[in-house]
Coordinates of C-alpha atoms in Angstrom, one line a residue:
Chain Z
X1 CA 109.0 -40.1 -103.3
X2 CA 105.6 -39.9 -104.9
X3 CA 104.5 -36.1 -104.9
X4 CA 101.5 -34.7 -104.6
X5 CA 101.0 -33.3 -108.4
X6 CA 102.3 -36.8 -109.8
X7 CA 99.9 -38.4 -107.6
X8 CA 96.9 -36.3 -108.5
X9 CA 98.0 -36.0 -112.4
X10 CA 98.1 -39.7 -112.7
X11 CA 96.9 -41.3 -116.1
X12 CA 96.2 -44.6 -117.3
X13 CA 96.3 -45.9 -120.3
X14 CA 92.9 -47.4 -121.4
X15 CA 93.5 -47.7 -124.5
X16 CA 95.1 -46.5 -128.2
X17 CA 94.8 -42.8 -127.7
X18 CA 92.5 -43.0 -124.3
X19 CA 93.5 -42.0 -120.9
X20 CA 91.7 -42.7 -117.3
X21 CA 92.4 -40.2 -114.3
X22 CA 90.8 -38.3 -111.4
X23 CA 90.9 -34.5 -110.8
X24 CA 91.0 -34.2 -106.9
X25 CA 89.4 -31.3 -104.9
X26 CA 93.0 -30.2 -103.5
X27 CA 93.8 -28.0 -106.0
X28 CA 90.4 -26.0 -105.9
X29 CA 90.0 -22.5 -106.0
X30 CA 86.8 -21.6 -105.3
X31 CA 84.6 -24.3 -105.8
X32 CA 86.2 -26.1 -109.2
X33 CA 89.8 -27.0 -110.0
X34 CA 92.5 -24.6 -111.2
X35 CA 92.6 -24.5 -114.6
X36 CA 96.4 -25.1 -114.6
X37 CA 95.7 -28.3 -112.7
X38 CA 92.9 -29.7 -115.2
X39 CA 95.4 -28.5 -118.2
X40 CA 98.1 -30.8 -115.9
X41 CA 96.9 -33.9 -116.2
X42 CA 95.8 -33.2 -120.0
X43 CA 99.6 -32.3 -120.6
X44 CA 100.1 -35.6 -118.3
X45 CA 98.4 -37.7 -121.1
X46 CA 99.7 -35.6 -124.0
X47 CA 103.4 -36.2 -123.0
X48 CA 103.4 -40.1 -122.8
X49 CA 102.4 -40.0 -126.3
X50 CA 105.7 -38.7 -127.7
X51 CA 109.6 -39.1 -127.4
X52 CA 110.3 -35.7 -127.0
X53 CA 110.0 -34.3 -123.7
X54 CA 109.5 -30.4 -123.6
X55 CA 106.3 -29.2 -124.4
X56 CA 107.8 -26.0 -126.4
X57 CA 104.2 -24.7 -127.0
X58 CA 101.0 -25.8 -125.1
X59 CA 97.4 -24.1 -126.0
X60 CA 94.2 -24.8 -123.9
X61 CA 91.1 -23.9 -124.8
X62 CA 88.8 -23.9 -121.8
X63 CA 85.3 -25.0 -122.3
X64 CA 83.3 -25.7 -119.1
X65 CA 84.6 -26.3 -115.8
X66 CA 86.2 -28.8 -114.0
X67 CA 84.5 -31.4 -112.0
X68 CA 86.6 -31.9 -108.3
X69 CA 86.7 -35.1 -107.4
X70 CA 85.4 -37.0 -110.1
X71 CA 86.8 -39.6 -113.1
X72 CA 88.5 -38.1 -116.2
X73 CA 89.0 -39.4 -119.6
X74 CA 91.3 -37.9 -122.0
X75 CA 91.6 -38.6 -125.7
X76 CA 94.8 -38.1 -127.2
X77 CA 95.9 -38.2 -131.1
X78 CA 99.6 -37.8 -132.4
X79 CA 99.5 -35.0 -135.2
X80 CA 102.8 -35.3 -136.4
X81 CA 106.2 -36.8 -135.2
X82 CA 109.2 -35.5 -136.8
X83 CA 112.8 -34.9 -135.9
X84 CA 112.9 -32.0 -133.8
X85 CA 109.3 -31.7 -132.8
X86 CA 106.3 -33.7 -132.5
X87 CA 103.0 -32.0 -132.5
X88 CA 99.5 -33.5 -130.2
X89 CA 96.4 -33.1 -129.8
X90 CA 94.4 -33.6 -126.7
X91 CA 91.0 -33.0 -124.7
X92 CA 90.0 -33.8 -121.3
X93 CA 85.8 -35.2 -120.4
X94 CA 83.8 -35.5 -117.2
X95 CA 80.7 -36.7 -117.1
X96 CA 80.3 -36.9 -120.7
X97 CA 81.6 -32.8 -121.5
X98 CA 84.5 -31.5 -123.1
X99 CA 86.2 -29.4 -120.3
X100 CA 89.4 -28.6 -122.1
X101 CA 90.7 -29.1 -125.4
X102 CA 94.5 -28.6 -126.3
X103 CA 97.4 -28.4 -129.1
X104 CA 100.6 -28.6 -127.8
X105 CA 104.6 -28.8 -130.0
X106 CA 107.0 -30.8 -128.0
X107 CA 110.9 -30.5 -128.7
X108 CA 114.0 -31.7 -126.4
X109 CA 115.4 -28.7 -124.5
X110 CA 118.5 -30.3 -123.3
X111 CA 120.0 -28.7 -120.3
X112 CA 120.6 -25.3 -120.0
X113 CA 122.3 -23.9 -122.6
X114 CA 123.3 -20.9 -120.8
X115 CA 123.2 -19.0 -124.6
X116 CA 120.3 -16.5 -124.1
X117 CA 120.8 -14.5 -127.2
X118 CA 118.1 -12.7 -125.9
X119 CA 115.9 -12.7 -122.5
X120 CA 113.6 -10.7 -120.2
X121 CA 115.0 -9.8 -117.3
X122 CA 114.0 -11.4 -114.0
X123 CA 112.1 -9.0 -111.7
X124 CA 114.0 -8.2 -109.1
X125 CA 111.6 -8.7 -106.6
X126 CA 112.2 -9.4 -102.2
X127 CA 113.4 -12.5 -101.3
X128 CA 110.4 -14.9 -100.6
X129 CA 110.3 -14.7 -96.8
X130 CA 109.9 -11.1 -97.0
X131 CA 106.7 -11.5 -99.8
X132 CA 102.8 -12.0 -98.6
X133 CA 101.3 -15.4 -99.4
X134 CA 98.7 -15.9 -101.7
X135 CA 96.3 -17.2 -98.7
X136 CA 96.7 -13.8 -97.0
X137 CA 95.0 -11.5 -99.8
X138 CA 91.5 -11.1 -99.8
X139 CA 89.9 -13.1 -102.6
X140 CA 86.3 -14.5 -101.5
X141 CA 86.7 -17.9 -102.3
X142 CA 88.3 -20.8 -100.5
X143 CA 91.6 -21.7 -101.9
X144 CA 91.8 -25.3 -101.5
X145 CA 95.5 -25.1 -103.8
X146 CA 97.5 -23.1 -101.0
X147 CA 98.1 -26.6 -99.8
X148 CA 99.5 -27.5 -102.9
X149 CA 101.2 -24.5 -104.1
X150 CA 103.0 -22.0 -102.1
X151 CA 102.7 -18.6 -103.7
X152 CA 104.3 -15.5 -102.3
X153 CA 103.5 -12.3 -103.9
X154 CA 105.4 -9.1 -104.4
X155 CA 104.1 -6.8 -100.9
X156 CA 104.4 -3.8 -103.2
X157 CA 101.6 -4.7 -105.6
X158 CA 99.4 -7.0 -102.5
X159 CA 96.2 -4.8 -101.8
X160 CA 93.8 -5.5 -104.4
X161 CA 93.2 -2.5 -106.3
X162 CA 96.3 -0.4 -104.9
X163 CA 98.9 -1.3 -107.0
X164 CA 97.6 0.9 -109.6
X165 CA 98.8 -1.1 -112.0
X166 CA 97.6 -3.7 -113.7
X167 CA 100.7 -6.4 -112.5
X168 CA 101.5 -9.1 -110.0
X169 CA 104.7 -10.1 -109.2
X170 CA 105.6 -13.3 -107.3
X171 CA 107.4 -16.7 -106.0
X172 CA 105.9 -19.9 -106.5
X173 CA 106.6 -23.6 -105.6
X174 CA 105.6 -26.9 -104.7
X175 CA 103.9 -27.5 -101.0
X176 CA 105.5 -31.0 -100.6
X177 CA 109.2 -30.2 -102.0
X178 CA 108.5 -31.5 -105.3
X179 CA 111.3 -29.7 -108.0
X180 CA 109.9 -27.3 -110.6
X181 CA 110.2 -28.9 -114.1
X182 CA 108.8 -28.2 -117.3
X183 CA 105.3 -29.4 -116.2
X184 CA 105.5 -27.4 -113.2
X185 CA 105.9 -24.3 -114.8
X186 CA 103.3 -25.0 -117.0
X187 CA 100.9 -25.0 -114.3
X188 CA 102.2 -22.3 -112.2
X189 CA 101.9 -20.0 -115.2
X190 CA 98.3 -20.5 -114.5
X191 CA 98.1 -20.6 -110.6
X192 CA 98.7 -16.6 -109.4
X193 CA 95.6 -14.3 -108.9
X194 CA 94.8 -12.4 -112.0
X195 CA 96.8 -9.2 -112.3
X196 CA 94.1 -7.1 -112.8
X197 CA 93.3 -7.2 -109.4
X198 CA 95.8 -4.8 -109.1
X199 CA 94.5 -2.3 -110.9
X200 CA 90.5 -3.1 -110.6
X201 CA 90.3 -5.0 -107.1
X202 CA 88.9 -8.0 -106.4
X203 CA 87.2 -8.6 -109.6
X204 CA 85.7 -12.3 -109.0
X205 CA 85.9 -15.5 -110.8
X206 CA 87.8 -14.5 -114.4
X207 CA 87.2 -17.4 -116.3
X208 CA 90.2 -17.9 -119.0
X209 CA 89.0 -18.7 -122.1
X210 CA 92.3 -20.0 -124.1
X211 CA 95.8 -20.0 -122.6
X212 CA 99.4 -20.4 -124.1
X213 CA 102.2 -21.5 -122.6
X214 CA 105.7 -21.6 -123.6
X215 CA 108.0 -23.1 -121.8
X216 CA 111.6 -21.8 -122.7
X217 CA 114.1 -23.7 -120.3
X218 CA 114.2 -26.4 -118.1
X219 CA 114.0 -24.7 -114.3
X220 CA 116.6 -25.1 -112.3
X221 CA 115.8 -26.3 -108.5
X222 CA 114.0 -23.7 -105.8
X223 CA 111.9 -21.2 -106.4
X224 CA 110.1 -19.8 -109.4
X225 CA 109.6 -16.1 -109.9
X226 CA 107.2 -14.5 -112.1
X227 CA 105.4 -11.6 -113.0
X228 CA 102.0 -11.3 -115.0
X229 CA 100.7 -8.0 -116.8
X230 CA 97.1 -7.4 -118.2
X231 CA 98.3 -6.3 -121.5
X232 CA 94.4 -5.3 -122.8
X233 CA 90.8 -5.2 -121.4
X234 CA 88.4 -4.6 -124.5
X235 CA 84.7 -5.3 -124.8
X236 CA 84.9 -7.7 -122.0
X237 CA 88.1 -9.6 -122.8
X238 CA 91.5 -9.5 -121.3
X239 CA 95.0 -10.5 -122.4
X240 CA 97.2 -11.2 -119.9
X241 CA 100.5 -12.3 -120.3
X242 CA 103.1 -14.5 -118.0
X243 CA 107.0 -14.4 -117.7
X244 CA 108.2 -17.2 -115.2
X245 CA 112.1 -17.2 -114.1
X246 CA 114.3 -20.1 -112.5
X247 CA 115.1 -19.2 -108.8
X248 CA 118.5 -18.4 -110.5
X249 CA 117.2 -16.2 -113.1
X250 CA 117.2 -17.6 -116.1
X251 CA 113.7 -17.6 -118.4
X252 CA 112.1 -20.7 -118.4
X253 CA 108.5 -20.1 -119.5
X254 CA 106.3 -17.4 -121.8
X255 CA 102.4 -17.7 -121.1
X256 CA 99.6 -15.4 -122.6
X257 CA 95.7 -16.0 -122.0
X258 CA 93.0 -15.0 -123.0
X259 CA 90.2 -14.3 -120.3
X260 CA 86.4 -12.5 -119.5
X261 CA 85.6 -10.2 -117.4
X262 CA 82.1 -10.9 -115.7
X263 CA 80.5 -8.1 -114.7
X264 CA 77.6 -8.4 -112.5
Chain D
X1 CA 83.8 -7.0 -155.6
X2 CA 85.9 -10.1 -155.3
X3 CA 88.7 -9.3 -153.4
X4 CA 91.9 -11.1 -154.0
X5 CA 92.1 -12.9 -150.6
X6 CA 88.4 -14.2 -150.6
X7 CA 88.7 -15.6 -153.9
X8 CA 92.0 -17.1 -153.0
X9 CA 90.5 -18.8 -149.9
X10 CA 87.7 -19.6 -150.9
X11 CA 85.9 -23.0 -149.3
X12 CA 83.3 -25.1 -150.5
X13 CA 81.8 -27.4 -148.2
X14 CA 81.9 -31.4 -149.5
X15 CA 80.3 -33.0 -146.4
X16 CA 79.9 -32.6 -142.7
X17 CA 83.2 -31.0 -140.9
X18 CA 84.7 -31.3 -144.7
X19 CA 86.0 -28.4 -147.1
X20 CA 87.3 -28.7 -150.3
X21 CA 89.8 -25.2 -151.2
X22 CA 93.1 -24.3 -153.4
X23 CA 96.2 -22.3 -152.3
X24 CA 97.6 -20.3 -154.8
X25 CA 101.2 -19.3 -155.1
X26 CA 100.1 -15.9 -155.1
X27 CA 100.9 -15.3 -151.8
X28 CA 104.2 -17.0 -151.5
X29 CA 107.5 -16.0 -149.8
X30 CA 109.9 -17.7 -151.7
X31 CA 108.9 -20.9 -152.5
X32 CA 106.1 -21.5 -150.3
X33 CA 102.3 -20.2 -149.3
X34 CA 103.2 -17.4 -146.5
X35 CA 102.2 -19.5 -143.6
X36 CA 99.5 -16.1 -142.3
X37 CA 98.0 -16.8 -145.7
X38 CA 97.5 -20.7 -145.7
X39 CA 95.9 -20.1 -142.0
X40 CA 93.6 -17.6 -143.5
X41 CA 91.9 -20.5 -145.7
X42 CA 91.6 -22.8 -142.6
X43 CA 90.4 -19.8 -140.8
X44 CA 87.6 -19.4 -143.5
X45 CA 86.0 -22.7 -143.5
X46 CA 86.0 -22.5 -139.8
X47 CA 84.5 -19.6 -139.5
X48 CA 82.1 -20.7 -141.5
X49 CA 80.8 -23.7 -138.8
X50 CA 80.0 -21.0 -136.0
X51 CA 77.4 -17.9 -135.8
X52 CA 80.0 -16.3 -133.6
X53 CA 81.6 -14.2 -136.0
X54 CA 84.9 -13.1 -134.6
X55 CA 88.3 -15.0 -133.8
X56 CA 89.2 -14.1 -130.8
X57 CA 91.8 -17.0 -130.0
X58 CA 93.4 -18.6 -133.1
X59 CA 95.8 -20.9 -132.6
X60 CA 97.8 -22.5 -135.3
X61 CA 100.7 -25.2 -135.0
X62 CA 102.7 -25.2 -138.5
X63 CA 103.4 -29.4 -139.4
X64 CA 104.9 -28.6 -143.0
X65 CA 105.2 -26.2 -145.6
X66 CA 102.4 -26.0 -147.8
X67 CA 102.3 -26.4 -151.4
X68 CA 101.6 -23.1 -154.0
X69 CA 99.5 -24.2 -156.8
X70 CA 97.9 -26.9 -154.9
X71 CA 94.4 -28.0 -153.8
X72 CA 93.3 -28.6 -150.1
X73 CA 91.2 -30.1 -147.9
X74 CA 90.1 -28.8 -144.4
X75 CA 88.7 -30.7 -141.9
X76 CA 86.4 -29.0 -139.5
X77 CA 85.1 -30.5 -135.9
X78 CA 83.2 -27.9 -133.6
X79 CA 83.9 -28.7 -130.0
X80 CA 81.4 -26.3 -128.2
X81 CA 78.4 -24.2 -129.1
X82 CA 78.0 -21.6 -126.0
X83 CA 75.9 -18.4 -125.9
X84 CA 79.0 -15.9 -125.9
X85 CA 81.7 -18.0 -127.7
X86 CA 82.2 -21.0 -129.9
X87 CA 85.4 -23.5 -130.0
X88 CA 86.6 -25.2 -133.4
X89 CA 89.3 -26.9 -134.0
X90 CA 90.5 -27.7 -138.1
X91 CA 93.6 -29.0 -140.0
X92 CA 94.5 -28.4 -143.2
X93 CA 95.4 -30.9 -145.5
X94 CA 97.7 -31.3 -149.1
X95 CA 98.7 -34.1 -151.1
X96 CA 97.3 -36.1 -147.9
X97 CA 99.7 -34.9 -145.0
X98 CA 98.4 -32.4 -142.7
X99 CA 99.9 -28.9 -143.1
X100 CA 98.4 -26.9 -140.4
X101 CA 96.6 -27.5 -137.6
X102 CA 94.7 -25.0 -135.3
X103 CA 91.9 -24.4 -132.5
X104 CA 89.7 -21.3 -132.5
X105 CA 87.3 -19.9 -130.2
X106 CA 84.8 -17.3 -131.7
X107 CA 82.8 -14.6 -129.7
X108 CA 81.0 -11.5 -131.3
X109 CA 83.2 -8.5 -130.8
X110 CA 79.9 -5.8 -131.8
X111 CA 80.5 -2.8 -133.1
X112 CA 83.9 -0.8 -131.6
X113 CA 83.2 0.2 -128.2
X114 CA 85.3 2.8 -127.5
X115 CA 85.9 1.8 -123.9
X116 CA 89.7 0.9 -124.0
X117 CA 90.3 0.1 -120.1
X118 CA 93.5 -1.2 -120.5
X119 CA 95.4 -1.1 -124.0
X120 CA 98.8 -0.5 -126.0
X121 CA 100.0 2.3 -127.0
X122 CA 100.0 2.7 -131.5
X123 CA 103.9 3.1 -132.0
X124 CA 103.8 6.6 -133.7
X125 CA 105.0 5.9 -136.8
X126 CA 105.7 8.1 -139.8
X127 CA 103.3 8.0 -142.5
X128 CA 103.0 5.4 -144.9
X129 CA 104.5 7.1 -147.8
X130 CA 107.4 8.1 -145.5
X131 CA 108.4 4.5 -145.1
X132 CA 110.4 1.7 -146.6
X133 CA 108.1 -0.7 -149.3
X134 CA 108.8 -4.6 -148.3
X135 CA 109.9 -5.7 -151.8
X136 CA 113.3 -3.2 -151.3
X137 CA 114.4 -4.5 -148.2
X138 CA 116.9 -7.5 -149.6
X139 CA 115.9 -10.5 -147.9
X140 CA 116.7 -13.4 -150.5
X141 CA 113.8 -14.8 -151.4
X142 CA 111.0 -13.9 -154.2
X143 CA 108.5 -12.1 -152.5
X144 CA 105.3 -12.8 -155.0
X145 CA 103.2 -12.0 -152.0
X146 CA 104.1 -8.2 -152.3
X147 CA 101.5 -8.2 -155.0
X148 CA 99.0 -9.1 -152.7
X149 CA 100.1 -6.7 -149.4
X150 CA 101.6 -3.7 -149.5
X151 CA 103.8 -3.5 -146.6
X152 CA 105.7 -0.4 -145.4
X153 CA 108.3 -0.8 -142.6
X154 CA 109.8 2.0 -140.5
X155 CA 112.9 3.5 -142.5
X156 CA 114.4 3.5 -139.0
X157 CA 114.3 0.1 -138.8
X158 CA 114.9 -0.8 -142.4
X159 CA 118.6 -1.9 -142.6
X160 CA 118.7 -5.6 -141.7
X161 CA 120.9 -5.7 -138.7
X162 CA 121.4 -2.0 -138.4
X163 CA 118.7 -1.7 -135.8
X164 CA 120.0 -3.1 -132.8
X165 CA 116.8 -4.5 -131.7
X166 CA 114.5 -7.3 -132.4
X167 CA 111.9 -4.8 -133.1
X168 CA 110.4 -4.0 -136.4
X169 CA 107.3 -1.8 -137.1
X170 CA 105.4 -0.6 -140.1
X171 CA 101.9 -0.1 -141.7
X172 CA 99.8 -3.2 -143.9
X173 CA 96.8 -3.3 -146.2
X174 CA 95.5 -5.0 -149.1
X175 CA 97.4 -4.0 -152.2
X176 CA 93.6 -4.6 -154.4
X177 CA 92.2 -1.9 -152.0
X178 CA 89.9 -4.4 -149.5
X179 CA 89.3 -3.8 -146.5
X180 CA 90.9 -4.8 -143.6
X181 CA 88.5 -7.1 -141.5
X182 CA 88.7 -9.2 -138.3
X183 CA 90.5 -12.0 -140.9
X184 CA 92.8 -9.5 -142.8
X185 CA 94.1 -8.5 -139.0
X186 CA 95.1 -12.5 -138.2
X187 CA 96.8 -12.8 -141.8
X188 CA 98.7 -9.5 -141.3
X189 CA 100.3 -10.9 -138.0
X190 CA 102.0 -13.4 -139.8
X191 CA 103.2 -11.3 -143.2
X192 CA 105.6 -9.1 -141.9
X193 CA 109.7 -9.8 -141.9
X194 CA 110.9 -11.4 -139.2
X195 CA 111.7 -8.7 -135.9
X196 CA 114.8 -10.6 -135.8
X197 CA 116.4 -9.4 -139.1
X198 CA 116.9 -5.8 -137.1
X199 CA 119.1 -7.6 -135.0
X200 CA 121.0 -10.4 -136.7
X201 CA 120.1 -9.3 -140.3
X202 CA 119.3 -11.8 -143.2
X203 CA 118.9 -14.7 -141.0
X204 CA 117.2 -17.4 -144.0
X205 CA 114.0 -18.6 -143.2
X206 CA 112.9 -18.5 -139.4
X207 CA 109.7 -21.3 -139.7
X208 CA 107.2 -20.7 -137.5
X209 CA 106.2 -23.9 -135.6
X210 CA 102.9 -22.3 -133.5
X211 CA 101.1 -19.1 -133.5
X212 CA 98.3 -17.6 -131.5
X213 CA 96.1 -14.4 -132.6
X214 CA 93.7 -12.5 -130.5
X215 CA 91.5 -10.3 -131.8
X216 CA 90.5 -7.6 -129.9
X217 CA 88.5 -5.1 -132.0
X218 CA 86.9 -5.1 -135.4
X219 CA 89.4 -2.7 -137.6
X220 CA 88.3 0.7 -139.2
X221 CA 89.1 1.2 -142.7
X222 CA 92.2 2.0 -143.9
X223 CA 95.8 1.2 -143.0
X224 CA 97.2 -1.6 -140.4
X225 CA 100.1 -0.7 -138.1
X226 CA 102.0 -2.9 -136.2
X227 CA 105.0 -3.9 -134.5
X228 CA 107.0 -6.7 -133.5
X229 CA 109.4 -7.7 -131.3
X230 CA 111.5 -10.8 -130.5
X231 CA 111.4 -10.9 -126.5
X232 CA 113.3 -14.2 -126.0
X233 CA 115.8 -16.4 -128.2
X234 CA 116.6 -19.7 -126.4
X235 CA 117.8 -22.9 -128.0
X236 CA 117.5 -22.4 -131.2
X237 CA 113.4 -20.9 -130.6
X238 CA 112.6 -17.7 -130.3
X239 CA 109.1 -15.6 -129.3
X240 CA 107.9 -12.9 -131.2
X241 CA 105.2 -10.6 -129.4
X242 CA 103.0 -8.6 -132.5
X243 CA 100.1 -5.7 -131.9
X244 CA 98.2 -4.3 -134.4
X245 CA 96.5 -0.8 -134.7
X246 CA 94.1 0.1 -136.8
X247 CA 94.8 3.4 -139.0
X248 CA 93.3 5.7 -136.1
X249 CA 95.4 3.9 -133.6
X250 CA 93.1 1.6 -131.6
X251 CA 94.4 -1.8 -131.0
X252 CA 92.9 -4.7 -132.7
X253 CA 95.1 -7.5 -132.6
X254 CA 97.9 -9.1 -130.2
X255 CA 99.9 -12.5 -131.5
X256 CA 102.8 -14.3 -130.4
X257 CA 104.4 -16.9 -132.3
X258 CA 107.4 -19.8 -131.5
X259 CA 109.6 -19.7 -134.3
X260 CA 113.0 -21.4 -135.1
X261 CA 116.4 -20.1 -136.1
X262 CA 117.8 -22.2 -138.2
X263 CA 121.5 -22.7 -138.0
X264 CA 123.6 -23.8 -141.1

């Protein structure tokens, strides 16, 4: 089975540390491609360059846009390789531009350990059939990635501005069936509406400007539940940070970002 | 003045994107460089390649330990020049293996703005002089860098293993008397005791293999307070959430950091 994200990730090796791919439109939001799907196909690249599988920590600094539809070329360079970890460094072109530049630590998980010495707890949120999809909240831009992603978020916190809080709580998985992994979660840490809507409305475009994720466990199959908080909004920046759970419960990722707040 | 930490970071520059520097073992815990402290010097010649002043991502993967006593070399590479931020990345260099490296992006923070939207609440700690000094909390190790911070932790939290959390709080500053500054705030988010220790006590040496900073406000003068939590150990990693107040209690600083507990 060839899934859609594997497809539309897809790198070629052009050389020692050079990689050839194509950002399609179909994970759009808006007019340009979710950042999680840019930072994708850059972890895509990063990966093949080491033994270890688990990208333990992934930062991405986010420096223009990027281009749907259009040719990518991303240079890669192997920091270190050691035992446990092995540490790359990576950034993703179109048209000549930096669009995103990252650092990322990869280590071997293993399976589940079932040891959590010590966790956040899941949210306890309605099964997904009884949350509201992503497509059904008001947002003002076409959302190209609903056919990619199927996001269901918490009915509780859906009306823009009316949770009161600034929080969103949701499910998330693949349109086509394909299984979370540790890619996927690194994406859909990146893929809900911002959780200041919550609190502020609809807010427009809120450009992130560096995101970390840390992916803690490999998923198991189904579902992924998370929940995202807007920890701080000063002088026009926001910190938001990410829990995702297994449909099971277990913690599999950590994600903070860094974001602005355009005001009109 | 020359404060202790400028001197001991200081950078000169010996050629385009090149910075020639010495770590001292001043600052060590044990036998190495604190790890806040040898990212302060790669901080420094970075910051010296932008007009944006302020870090307001910094993230740094740890490769190896460095060396106390030692000279450096930092290699700088700006990666964009915008009108409300800059990016940077840099690695640090001893003995010819890199020892850290790290990407930066810079924006210009102003003057406090007093419009918290959205922030953390300061812990409420007891004074400083009503808490615990770093150097009697028995951890080991040769602290040498107590002569450089003086570091007050909560007595409540003082007895390694006795909290029963992975929490630990407390105040910072200078111990020559500078002031805390946007740099002082990203080297005091890596100084403190691991949060763990109030749970499992003396663990050794818990390495830190990435850490991210943001900035949020320029500090006033005086005291730093902070606290720390572990919120997830899982395989052998663990994530440790910081925030940092200034002395009148407005957040300037939020970091999180991958570390690893190392098992004998």
């Amino acid at each position: 089975m060839q899934w859609q994200l594997d497809v539309e990730t897809a790198v070629a090796e052009a050389g020692p540390g050079e990689w050839h791919g194509h950002l399609t439109s179909s994970w759009n939001i808006g007019e340009n491609p979710n950042g999680g799907y840019v930072a994708a196909l850059l972890l895509r690249a990063m990966t093949a360059e080491v033994a270890h599988p688990d990208p333990v920590a992934m930062t991405t600094h986010y420096l223009r846009p990027g281009i749907p539809d259009a040719d990518v070329v991303v240079r890669t360079e192997v920091v270190r390789t050691g035992r446990t970890t092995s540490t790359v460094r990576g950034t993703l072109s179109q048209g000549g531009s930096d669009r995103i530049t990252g650092l990322a630590t990869f280590a071997d998980l293993g399976a589940a350990s079932g040891t959590d010495h010590l966790t956040i707890a899941a949210p306890g949120l309605p099964p997904p059939d009884e949350c509201r999809p992503r497509e059904t909240l008001e947002q003002g831009v076409e959302l190209p990635i609903v056919e990619r992603l199927e996001i269901r978020v918490d009915p509780d916190a859906a009306e823009p501005g009316e949770a009161g809080v600034a929080e969103i709580t949701g499910w998330i998985r693949f349109a086509d069936g394909r299984p979370a992994d540790v890619a996927g979660v690194a994406l859909f840490a990146d893929a809900f509406p911002p959780s200041l809507f919550g609190l502020l409305g609809r807010v427009g475009w809120v450009p992130t400007l560096e995101m970390t994720v840390h992916v803690r466990r490999r998923p198991a199959p189904g579902w992924v539940q998370a929940r995202f908080v807007t920890t701080s909004l000063e002088s026009g920046l926001l910190v938001e940070d990410g829990a995702l759970w297994d449909e099971s419960g277990h913690l599999v990722a950590q994600a903070r970002q860094l974001a602005m707040l355009l005001t009109d």
